[in-house]
Short mmCIF file of N, CA and C in Angstrom, two decimals:
data_model
loop_
_atom_site.label_atom_id
_atom_site.label_comp_id
_atom_site.label_asym_id
_atom_site.label_seq_id
_atom_site.Cartn_x
_atom_site.Cartn_y
_atom_site.Cartn_z
N MET A 1 64.36 -4.02 -9.54
CA MET A 1 62.94 -3.82 -10.22
C MET A 1 63.11 -2.67 -11.18
N THR A 2 62.65 -2.77 -12.25
CA THR A 2 62.54 -1.75 -13.40
C THR A 2 61.71 -0.62 -13.06
N PRO A 3 61.95 0.61 -13.52
CA PRO A 3 60.95 1.60 -13.30
C PRO A 3 59.48 1.42 -13.73
N LEU A 4 59.43 0.69 -14.93
CA LEU A 4 58.13 0.26 -15.41
C LEU A 4 57.35 -0.84 -14.40
N ALA A 5 58.11 -1.72 -14.05
CA ALA A 5 57.55 -2.61 -13.02
C ALA A 5 57.16 -1.86 -11.74
N LYS A 6 57.86 -0.97 -11.33
CA LYS A 6 57.54 -0.13 -10.04
C LYS A 6 56.20 0.53 -10.41
N LYS A 7 56.10 1.13 -11.63
CA LYS A 7 54.81 1.88 -11.86
C LYS A 7 53.62 1.12 -11.93
N ILE A 8 53.82 -0.16 -12.51
CA ILE A 8 52.71 -1.16 -12.68
C ILE A 8 52.37 -1.64 -11.34
N LEU A 9 53.31 -2.02 -10.55
CA LEU A 9 53.02 -2.43 -8.96
C LEU A 9 52.33 -1.47 -8.35
N LEU A 10 52.81 -0.07 -8.41
CA LEU A 10 51.99 0.90 -7.61
C LEU A 10 50.68 1.10 -8.20
N LEU A 11 50.36 1.02 -9.55
CA LEU A 11 48.99 1.15 -10.02
C LEU A 11 48.27 -0.01 -9.49
N PHE A 12 48.79 -1.27 -9.49
CA PHE A 12 48.03 -2.44 -8.91
C PHE A 12 47.62 -2.28 -7.53
N ILE A 13 48.46 -1.65 -6.79
CA ILE A 13 48.29 -1.46 -5.41
C ILE A 13 47.22 -0.47 -5.15
N LEU A 14 47.28 0.61 -5.91
CA LEU A 14 46.38 1.79 -5.87
C LEU A 14 44.89 1.34 -6.28
N MET A 15 44.80 0.49 -7.36
CA MET A 15 43.54 -0.06 -7.79
C MET A 15 42.92 -1.06 -6.68
N LEU A 16 43.82 -1.82 -6.13
CA LEU A 16 43.32 -2.79 -5.14
C LEU A 16 42.71 -2.17 -3.79
N ALA A 17 43.41 -0.89 -3.52
CA ALA A 17 42.94 -0.12 -2.35
C ALA A 17 41.58 0.52 -2.65
N LEU A 18 41.54 1.04 -3.88
CA LEU A 18 40.24 1.59 -4.22
C LEU A 18 39.21 0.56 -4.20
N LEU A 19 39.41 -0.59 -4.77
CA LEU A 19 38.26 -1.60 -4.75
C LEU A 19 37.93 -1.99 -3.41
N THR A 20 38.93 -2.17 -2.47
CA THR A 20 38.51 -2.74 -1.13
C THR A 20 37.86 -1.53 -0.33
N ALA A 21 38.18 -0.21 -0.77
CA ALA A 21 37.48 0.75 0.05
C ALA A 21 36.13 0.80 -0.29
N CYS A 22 35.63 0.30 -1.62
CA CYS A 22 34.26 0.59 -2.01
C CYS A 22 33.30 -0.27 -1.16
N ASN A 23 32.16 0.13 -0.81
CA ASN A 23 31.21 -0.55 0.06
C ASN A 23 29.89 -0.59 -0.82
N PRO A 24 29.82 -1.50 -1.86
CA PRO A 24 28.52 -1.52 -2.55
C PRO A 24 27.49 -1.83 -1.79
N GLN A 25 26.21 -1.30 -2.12
CA GLN A 25 24.90 -1.58 -1.43
C GLN A 25 24.49 -2.97 -1.89
N THR A 26 24.12 -3.95 -1.08
CA THR A 26 23.70 -5.07 -1.65
C THR A 26 22.25 -5.27 -1.41
N GLY A 27 21.56 -6.01 -2.22
CA GLY A 27 20.23 -6.20 -2.20
C GLY A 27 19.24 -5.29 -2.86
N VAL A 28 19.82 -4.20 -3.31
CA VAL A 28 19.04 -3.19 -4.10
C VAL A 28 19.66 -3.04 -5.48
N SER A 29 18.91 -3.27 -6.48
CA SER A 29 19.36 -2.97 -7.98
C SER A 29 18.56 -1.84 -8.62
N PRO A 30 19.15 -0.81 -8.94
CA PRO A 30 18.33 0.08 -9.66
C PRO A 30 17.76 -0.26 -10.84
N LEU A 31 18.34 -1.40 -11.42
CA LEU A 31 17.90 -1.91 -12.76
C LEU A 31 16.71 -2.85 -12.56
N THR A 32 16.48 -3.39 -11.30
CA THR A 32 15.47 -4.19 -11.25
C THR A 32 14.06 -3.74 -10.29
N SER A 33 14.43 -2.61 -9.66
CA SER A 33 13.47 -2.12 -8.77
C SER A 33 13.16 -0.59 -9.03
N PRO A 34 11.89 -0.39 -9.40
CA PRO A 34 11.65 1.03 -9.75
C PRO A 34 11.38 1.83 -8.41
N VAL A 35 11.15 1.18 -7.31
CA VAL A 35 10.85 1.70 -6.14
C VAL A 35 12.11 1.40 -5.13
N GLN A 36 12.67 2.69 -4.72
CA GLN A 36 13.98 2.37 -3.80
C GLN A 36 13.54 2.77 -2.41
N PRO A 37 14.14 2.13 -1.45
CA PRO A 37 13.82 2.39 -0.17
C PRO A 37 14.23 3.90 0.37
N THR A 38 13.42 4.55 1.21
CA THR A 38 13.68 5.86 1.53
C THR A 38 14.48 5.92 2.80
N ALA A 39 15.44 6.99 2.75
CA ALA A 39 16.21 7.15 4.01
C ALA A 39 15.47 7.74 5.14
N THR A 40 14.33 8.39 4.82
CA THR A 40 13.63 9.13 5.81
C THR A 40 12.51 8.14 6.37
N PRO A 41 12.57 7.76 7.68
CA PRO A 41 11.53 6.90 8.15
C PRO A 41 10.29 7.66 8.34
N THR A 42 9.10 6.87 8.09
CA THR A 42 7.77 7.65 8.29
C THR A 42 7.34 6.91 9.43
N THR A 43 6.48 7.55 10.28
CA THR A 43 5.86 6.98 11.43
C THR A 43 4.24 6.70 11.14
N ALA A 44 3.92 5.68 11.71
CA ALA A 44 2.47 5.17 11.47
C ALA A 44 1.56 6.14 12.05
N PRO A 45 0.54 6.41 11.25
CA PRO A 45 -0.46 7.53 11.67
C PRO A 45 -1.32 6.78 12.89
N LEU A 46 -1.56 7.55 13.76
CA LEU A 46 -2.56 7.30 14.90
C LEU A 46 -3.85 6.92 14.42
N VAL A 47 -4.39 5.80 14.79
CA VAL A 47 -5.86 5.43 14.32
C VAL A 47 -6.79 6.28 15.15
N PRO A 48 -7.63 6.95 14.62
CA PRO A 48 -8.54 7.98 15.21
C PRO A 48 -9.66 7.17 16.03
N LYS A 49 -10.04 7.63 17.11
CA LYS A 49 -11.17 7.01 17.84
C LYS A 49 -12.47 7.46 17.08
N PRO A 50 -13.34 6.63 16.95
CA PRO A 50 -14.41 6.84 16.02
C PRO A 50 -15.38 7.80 16.95
N ALA A 51 -16.05 8.78 16.20
CA ALA A 51 -17.06 9.68 16.70
C ALA A 51 -18.24 8.81 17.43
N PRO A 52 -18.89 9.27 18.39
CA PRO A 52 -20.09 8.38 19.03
C PRO A 52 -21.10 7.91 17.79
N GLY A 53 -21.24 6.67 17.83
CA GLY A 53 -22.26 6.16 16.88
C GLY A 53 -21.69 5.79 15.48
N THR A 54 -20.34 5.90 15.17
CA THR A 54 -19.74 5.73 14.05
C THR A 54 -18.57 4.69 14.22
N ALA A 55 -18.02 4.30 13.16
CA ALA A 55 -16.80 3.28 13.14
C ALA A 55 -15.62 3.97 12.28
N VAL A 56 -14.43 3.23 12.48
CA VAL A 56 -13.18 3.56 11.84
C VAL A 56 -12.83 2.20 11.19
N VAL A 57 -12.43 2.44 9.84
CA VAL A 57 -11.80 1.26 9.22
C VAL A 57 -10.50 1.51 8.81
N THR A 58 -9.41 0.80 8.99
CA THR A 58 -8.04 0.92 8.71
C THR A 58 -7.38 -0.19 8.03
N GLY A 59 -6.37 -0.10 7.22
CA GLY A 59 -5.59 -1.17 6.76
C GLY A 59 -4.51 -0.67 5.90
N VAL A 60 -4.10 -1.64 5.05
CA VAL A 60 -2.87 -1.26 4.11
C VAL A 60 -3.26 -2.03 2.78
N MET A 61 -3.06 -1.27 1.74
CA MET A 61 -3.26 -1.71 0.38
C MET A 61 -1.73 -1.91 -0.35
N ASN A 62 -1.43 -3.18 -0.76
CA ASN A 62 -0.31 -3.33 -1.46
C ASN A 62 -0.57 -3.89 -2.93
N ILE A 63 0.38 -3.71 -3.88
CA ILE A 63 0.15 -4.08 -5.11
C ILE A 63 0.45 -5.70 -5.28
N GLU A 64 -0.62 -6.39 -5.78
CA GLU A 64 -0.41 -7.86 -6.08
C GLU A 64 0.78 -8.12 -6.75
N HIS A 65 1.39 -9.20 -6.64
CA HIS A 65 2.54 -9.72 -7.24
C HIS A 65 3.86 -8.95 -6.79
N THR A 66 3.87 -7.71 -6.33
CA THR A 66 5.12 -7.07 -6.05
C THR A 66 5.23 -6.86 -4.53
N ASP A 67 4.26 -6.66 -3.93
CA ASP A 67 4.03 -6.40 -2.47
C ASP A 67 4.50 -5.00 -2.07
N GLN A 68 4.55 -4.16 -3.11
CA GLN A 68 4.90 -2.75 -2.87
C GLN A 68 3.55 -2.07 -2.56
N PRO A 69 3.82 -1.01 -1.78
CA PRO A 69 2.58 -0.21 -1.28
C PRO A 69 1.92 0.51 -2.44
N MET A 70 0.53 0.57 -2.56
CA MET A 70 -0.20 1.34 -3.40
C MET A 70 -0.29 2.80 -2.90
N ILE A 71 0.33 3.70 -3.56
CA ILE A 71 0.49 5.06 -2.99
C ILE A 71 -0.45 6.01 -3.78
N GLY A 72 -1.26 6.67 -2.90
CA GLY A 72 -2.08 7.80 -3.73
C GLY A 72 -3.36 7.15 -4.29
N VAL A 73 -3.81 6.04 -3.85
CA VAL A 73 -5.02 5.40 -4.42
C VAL A 73 -6.16 5.89 -3.79
N GLU A 74 -7.25 6.19 -4.46
CA GLU A 74 -8.54 6.67 -3.85
C GLU A 74 -9.35 5.40 -3.63
N LEU A 75 -9.74 5.53 -2.30
CA LEU A 75 -10.81 4.44 -1.87
C LEU A 75 -12.11 4.85 -1.37
N TYR A 76 -13.03 4.17 -1.61
CA TYR A 76 -14.47 4.58 -1.09
C TYR A 76 -15.04 3.35 -0.39
N LEU A 77 -15.97 3.61 0.52
CA LEU A 77 -16.83 2.37 0.90
C LEU A 77 -18.28 2.45 0.22
N GLY A 78 -18.25 1.43 -0.46
CA GLY A 78 -19.68 1.21 -1.23
C GLY A 78 -20.65 0.63 -0.26
N GLN A 79 -21.85 1.14 -0.12
CA GLN A 79 -22.83 0.70 0.84
C GLN A 79 -23.63 -0.49 0.19
N HIS A 80 -23.95 -1.53 0.86
CA HIS A 80 -24.66 -2.75 0.44
C HIS A 80 -26.05 -2.26 0.14
N ILE A 81 -26.52 -2.52 -0.90
CA ILE A 81 -28.00 -2.29 -1.37
C ILE A 81 -28.73 -3.67 -1.80
N GLY A 82 -28.12 -4.82 -1.63
CA GLY A 82 -28.63 -5.99 -2.03
C GLY A 82 -29.95 -6.40 -1.17
N ALA A 83 -30.83 -7.11 -1.87
CA ALA A 83 -32.11 -7.57 -1.07
C ALA A 83 -31.90 -8.54 -0.03
N THR A 84 -30.78 -9.23 0.03
CA THR A 84 -30.41 -10.05 1.03
C THR A 84 -28.87 -9.73 1.52
N PRO A 85 -28.56 -10.11 2.63
CA PRO A 85 -27.01 -9.85 3.00
C PRO A 85 -26.14 -10.51 2.14
N ASP A 86 -26.49 -11.72 1.44
CA ASP A 86 -25.60 -12.42 0.50
C ASP A 86 -25.59 -11.86 -0.85
N THR A 87 -26.47 -10.92 -1.16
CA THR A 87 -26.50 -10.39 -2.55
C THR A 87 -25.37 -9.28 -2.72
N PRO A 88 -24.43 -9.58 -3.58
CA PRO A 88 -23.37 -8.71 -3.72
C PRO A 88 -23.57 -7.34 -4.68
N MET A 89 -24.36 -6.50 -3.96
CA MET A 89 -24.68 -5.31 -4.80
C MET A 89 -24.42 -4.02 -3.71
N TYR A 90 -23.66 -3.18 -4.26
CA TYR A 90 -23.15 -1.95 -3.49
C TYR A 90 -23.34 -0.70 -4.34
N ALA A 91 -23.80 0.37 -3.59
CA ALA A 91 -24.03 1.62 -4.27
C ALA A 91 -22.73 2.50 -3.86
N LEU A 92 -22.44 3.41 -4.76
CA LEU A 92 -21.31 4.32 -4.54
C LEU A 92 -21.69 5.66 -5.05
N GLU A 93 -21.81 6.65 -4.13
CA GLU A 93 -22.09 8.01 -4.41
C GLU A 93 -20.74 8.84 -3.89
N PRO A 94 -19.83 9.02 -4.84
CA PRO A 94 -18.49 9.58 -4.50
C PRO A 94 -18.62 10.95 -3.71
N ASP A 95 -19.85 11.70 -3.84
CA ASP A 95 -19.83 12.96 -3.28
C ASP A 95 -20.15 12.70 -1.66
N SER A 96 -20.64 11.52 -1.29
CA SER A 96 -21.16 11.38 0.10
C SER A 96 -20.61 10.08 0.62
N ALA A 97 -19.97 9.26 -0.10
CA ALA A 97 -19.43 7.94 0.52
C ALA A 97 -18.28 8.16 1.31
N PRO A 98 -18.10 7.37 2.39
CA PRO A 98 -16.82 7.44 3.17
C PRO A 98 -15.54 7.30 2.17
N TYR A 99 -14.63 8.17 2.34
CA TYR A 99 -13.46 8.15 1.46
C TYR A 99 -12.06 8.16 2.25
N ALA A 100 -11.21 7.66 1.56
CA ALA A 100 -9.80 7.59 2.08
C ALA A 100 -8.74 7.53 0.85
N MET A 101 -7.52 7.87 1.12
CA MET A 101 -6.52 7.75 0.11
C MET A 101 -5.31 7.07 0.82
N THR A 102 -4.72 6.20 0.02
CA THR A 102 -3.53 5.56 0.68
C THR A 102 -2.36 6.52 0.73
N ASP A 103 -1.50 6.38 1.79
CA ASP A 103 -0.33 7.21 1.96
C ASP A 103 0.99 6.46 1.42
N ASP A 104 2.07 6.95 1.68
CA ASP A 104 3.33 6.60 1.12
C ASP A 104 3.63 5.00 1.45
N ARG A 105 3.02 4.41 2.44
CA ARG A 105 3.12 3.02 2.70
C ARG A 105 1.97 2.15 2.45
N GLY A 106 0.96 2.81 1.82
CA GLY A 106 -0.16 2.00 1.40
C GLY A 106 -1.32 1.95 2.40
N ARG A 107 -1.10 2.85 3.45
CA ARG A 107 -2.18 2.79 4.66
C ARG A 107 -3.22 3.62 4.39
N PHE A 108 -4.40 3.15 4.89
CA PHE A 108 -5.51 4.03 4.66
C PHE A 108 -6.45 4.08 6.05
N VAL A 109 -7.35 4.96 6.30
CA VAL A 109 -8.06 5.20 7.30
C VAL A 109 -9.43 5.90 6.81
N PHE A 110 -10.60 5.14 7.06
CA PHE A 110 -11.76 5.70 6.81
C PHE A 110 -12.33 6.07 8.11
N LYS A 111 -12.60 7.36 8.43
CA LYS A 111 -12.98 7.97 9.70
C LYS A 111 -14.55 8.21 9.83
N ASP A 112 -15.10 7.89 11.00
CA ASP A 112 -16.46 8.23 11.43
C ASP A 112 -17.44 7.80 10.27
N VAL A 113 -17.50 6.36 10.13
CA VAL A 113 -18.28 5.75 9.02
C VAL A 113 -19.58 5.33 9.72
N PRO A 114 -20.77 5.61 9.05
CA PRO A 114 -22.02 5.34 9.82
C PRO A 114 -22.22 3.61 9.78
N PRO A 115 -22.74 3.01 10.82
CA PRO A 115 -22.97 1.66 10.82
C PRO A 115 -23.54 1.09 9.51
N GLY A 116 -23.36 -0.11 9.21
CA GLY A 116 -23.84 -0.72 7.98
C GLY A 116 -22.93 -1.68 7.36
N ARG A 117 -23.31 -2.22 6.32
CA ARG A 117 -22.50 -3.33 5.60
C ARG A 117 -21.94 -2.64 4.33
N TYR A 118 -20.52 -2.63 4.13
CA TYR A 118 -19.83 -1.96 3.05
C TYR A 118 -18.88 -2.88 2.38
N ALA A 119 -18.49 -2.41 1.39
CA ALA A 119 -17.20 -2.97 0.62
C ALA A 119 -16.39 -1.90 0.18
N ILE A 120 -15.04 -2.24 0.27
CA ILE A 120 -14.08 -1.21 -0.21
C ILE A 120 -13.97 -1.08 -1.64
N VAL A 121 -14.03 0.05 -2.16
CA VAL A 121 -13.96 0.30 -3.65
C VAL A 121 -12.73 0.83 -3.95
N VAL A 122 -11.78 0.23 -4.84
CA VAL A 122 -10.60 0.91 -5.16
C VAL A 122 -10.97 1.58 -6.47
N TRP A 123 -10.81 2.80 -6.45
CA TRP A 123 -11.56 3.62 -7.42
C TRP A 123 -10.61 4.57 -8.31
N ASN A 124 -10.84 4.60 -9.64
CA ASN A 124 -10.31 5.60 -10.62
C ASN A 124 -11.32 5.70 -11.66
N PRO A 125 -11.30 6.79 -12.43
CA PRO A 125 -12.32 6.90 -13.39
C PRO A 125 -12.48 5.90 -14.44
N PHE A 126 -11.57 5.11 -14.67
CA PHE A 126 -11.55 4.13 -15.78
C PHE A 126 -11.67 2.76 -15.22
N ASN A 127 -11.32 2.33 -14.21
CA ASN A 127 -11.23 0.94 -13.72
C ASN A 127 -11.49 0.77 -12.16
N SER A 128 -12.77 0.77 -11.72
CA SER A 128 -12.87 0.73 -10.22
C SER A 128 -13.36 -0.74 -10.03
N PHE A 129 -13.06 -1.22 -8.77
CA PHE A 129 -13.25 -2.55 -8.48
C PHE A 129 -13.34 -2.73 -6.86
N LEU A 130 -13.89 -3.84 -6.44
CA LEU A 130 -14.07 -4.13 -5.03
C LEU A 130 -12.78 -4.78 -4.57
N ALA A 131 -12.37 -4.43 -3.37
CA ALA A 131 -11.23 -5.07 -2.67
C ALA A 131 -11.66 -6.43 -2.42
N ARG A 132 -10.63 -7.33 -2.39
CA ARG A 132 -10.91 -8.70 -2.21
C ARG A 132 -10.27 -9.03 -0.74
N ASN A 133 -11.01 -10.10 -0.20
CA ASN A 133 -10.64 -10.69 1.13
C ASN A 133 -9.37 -11.44 0.77
N PRO A 134 -8.19 -11.29 1.33
CA PRO A 134 -7.06 -12.22 1.07
C PRO A 134 -7.12 -13.67 1.44
N ALA A 135 -7.96 -13.82 2.35
CA ALA A 135 -8.21 -15.29 2.63
C ALA A 135 -9.18 -15.99 1.79
N THR A 136 -10.03 -15.45 1.18
CA THR A 136 -11.11 -16.06 0.35
C THR A 136 -10.99 -15.70 -1.18
N GLY A 137 -10.48 -14.50 -1.50
CA GLY A 137 -10.35 -14.10 -2.86
C GLY A 137 -11.60 -13.48 -3.42
N VAL A 138 -12.70 -13.44 -2.60
CA VAL A 138 -14.02 -12.82 -2.90
C VAL A 138 -14.00 -11.46 -2.38
N GLU A 139 -14.80 -10.65 -2.69
CA GLU A 139 -15.01 -9.15 -2.17
C GLU A 139 -15.00 -9.29 -0.69
N LEU A 140 -14.34 -8.26 -0.14
CA LEU A 140 -14.15 -7.96 1.27
C LEU A 140 -15.50 -7.15 1.78
N VAL A 141 -16.30 -7.81 2.65
CA VAL A 141 -17.45 -7.37 3.12
C VAL A 141 -17.22 -6.95 4.60
N LEU A 142 -17.71 -5.66 4.89
CA LEU A 142 -17.40 -5.17 6.17
C LEU A 142 -18.75 -4.79 6.83
N ASP A 143 -19.11 -5.54 7.96
CA ASP A 143 -20.29 -5.34 8.78
C ASP A 143 -19.92 -4.45 9.94
N LEU A 144 -20.04 -3.02 9.77
CA LEU A 144 -19.57 -2.15 10.74
C LEU A 144 -20.77 -1.86 11.82
N LYS A 145 -20.13 -1.89 12.94
CA LYS A 145 -21.06 -1.59 14.26
C LYS A 145 -20.45 -0.25 14.81
N PRO A 146 -21.56 0.43 15.45
CA PRO A 146 -20.97 1.76 16.01
C PRO A 146 -19.87 1.53 17.12
N ASP A 147 -19.14 2.64 17.20
CA ASP A 147 -18.14 2.81 18.35
C ASP A 147 -16.97 1.67 18.19
N GLN A 148 -16.70 1.24 16.95
CA GLN A 148 -15.75 0.19 16.80
C GLN A 148 -14.61 0.67 15.79
N VAL A 149 -13.41 0.05 15.97
CA VAL A 149 -12.28 0.23 15.04
C VAL A 149 -12.09 -1.15 14.36
N TYR A 150 -12.13 -1.11 13.07
CA TYR A 150 -11.83 -2.38 12.20
C TYR A 150 -10.47 -2.09 11.55
N ASP A 151 -9.67 -3.11 11.69
CA ASP A 151 -8.41 -3.29 10.96
C ASP A 151 -8.58 -4.37 10.00
N VAL A 152 -8.52 -4.03 8.56
CA VAL A 152 -8.83 -5.13 7.59
C VAL A 152 -7.50 -5.70 7.25
N GLY A 153 -6.27 -5.35 7.91
CA GLY A 153 -5.04 -5.94 7.55
C GLY A 153 -4.36 -5.50 6.22
N THR A 154 -3.75 -6.22 5.58
CA THR A 154 -3.05 -6.03 4.32
C THR A 154 -3.88 -6.67 3.18
N LEU A 155 -4.23 -5.78 2.35
CA LEU A 155 -5.12 -6.35 1.08
C LEU A 155 -4.06 -6.17 -0.19
N PHE A 156 -4.14 -7.18 -0.92
CA PHE A 156 -3.37 -7.15 -2.19
C PHE A 156 -4.24 -7.10 -3.52
N GLU A 157 -3.87 -6.08 -4.31
CA GLU A 157 -4.68 -5.82 -5.45
C GLU A 157 -4.02 -5.42 -6.52
N PRO A 158 -4.52 -5.68 -7.82
CA PRO A 158 -3.75 -5.14 -9.08
C PRO A 158 -3.86 -3.60 -8.96
N LEU A 159 -2.90 -3.10 -9.82
CA LEU A 159 -2.95 -1.60 -9.88
C LEU A 159 -4.34 -1.23 -10.52
N PRO A 160 -5.00 -0.16 -10.12
CA PRO A 160 -6.30 0.25 -10.60
C PRO A 160 -6.07 0.95 -11.97
#
């Protein structure tokens, strides 16, 4: 074998060893996904027990079409002010309305909410809207009773 052939063979073996030693990450492409999985696991927050005479509302808010969590989104509970239970009119006073913010997994908790009829308001200064019931596509209406914990499950909404 000529010295040039030995060098080419050695180079080929070295490249083959390097390629087989690589362990590419499958399923995640930085070109197609702006959200990368985190290496640090987060634990689910404990759902608080409601104060006497109040309720707790919990759930998850994900982005419609991507199923990624909505992070840092402000949520309020708008109180029903319609003349009848079926009238879809809700009032929102940001200074006094029940408030929650989604965490890094899209989870939210409204604590110590007075009993009544409410809708979840996905809020920002430019485009606020009522969260929808995933089963029906219409606004999600909550009839809260005292001393109860309500889990609304996972809600899917467009970015506010």
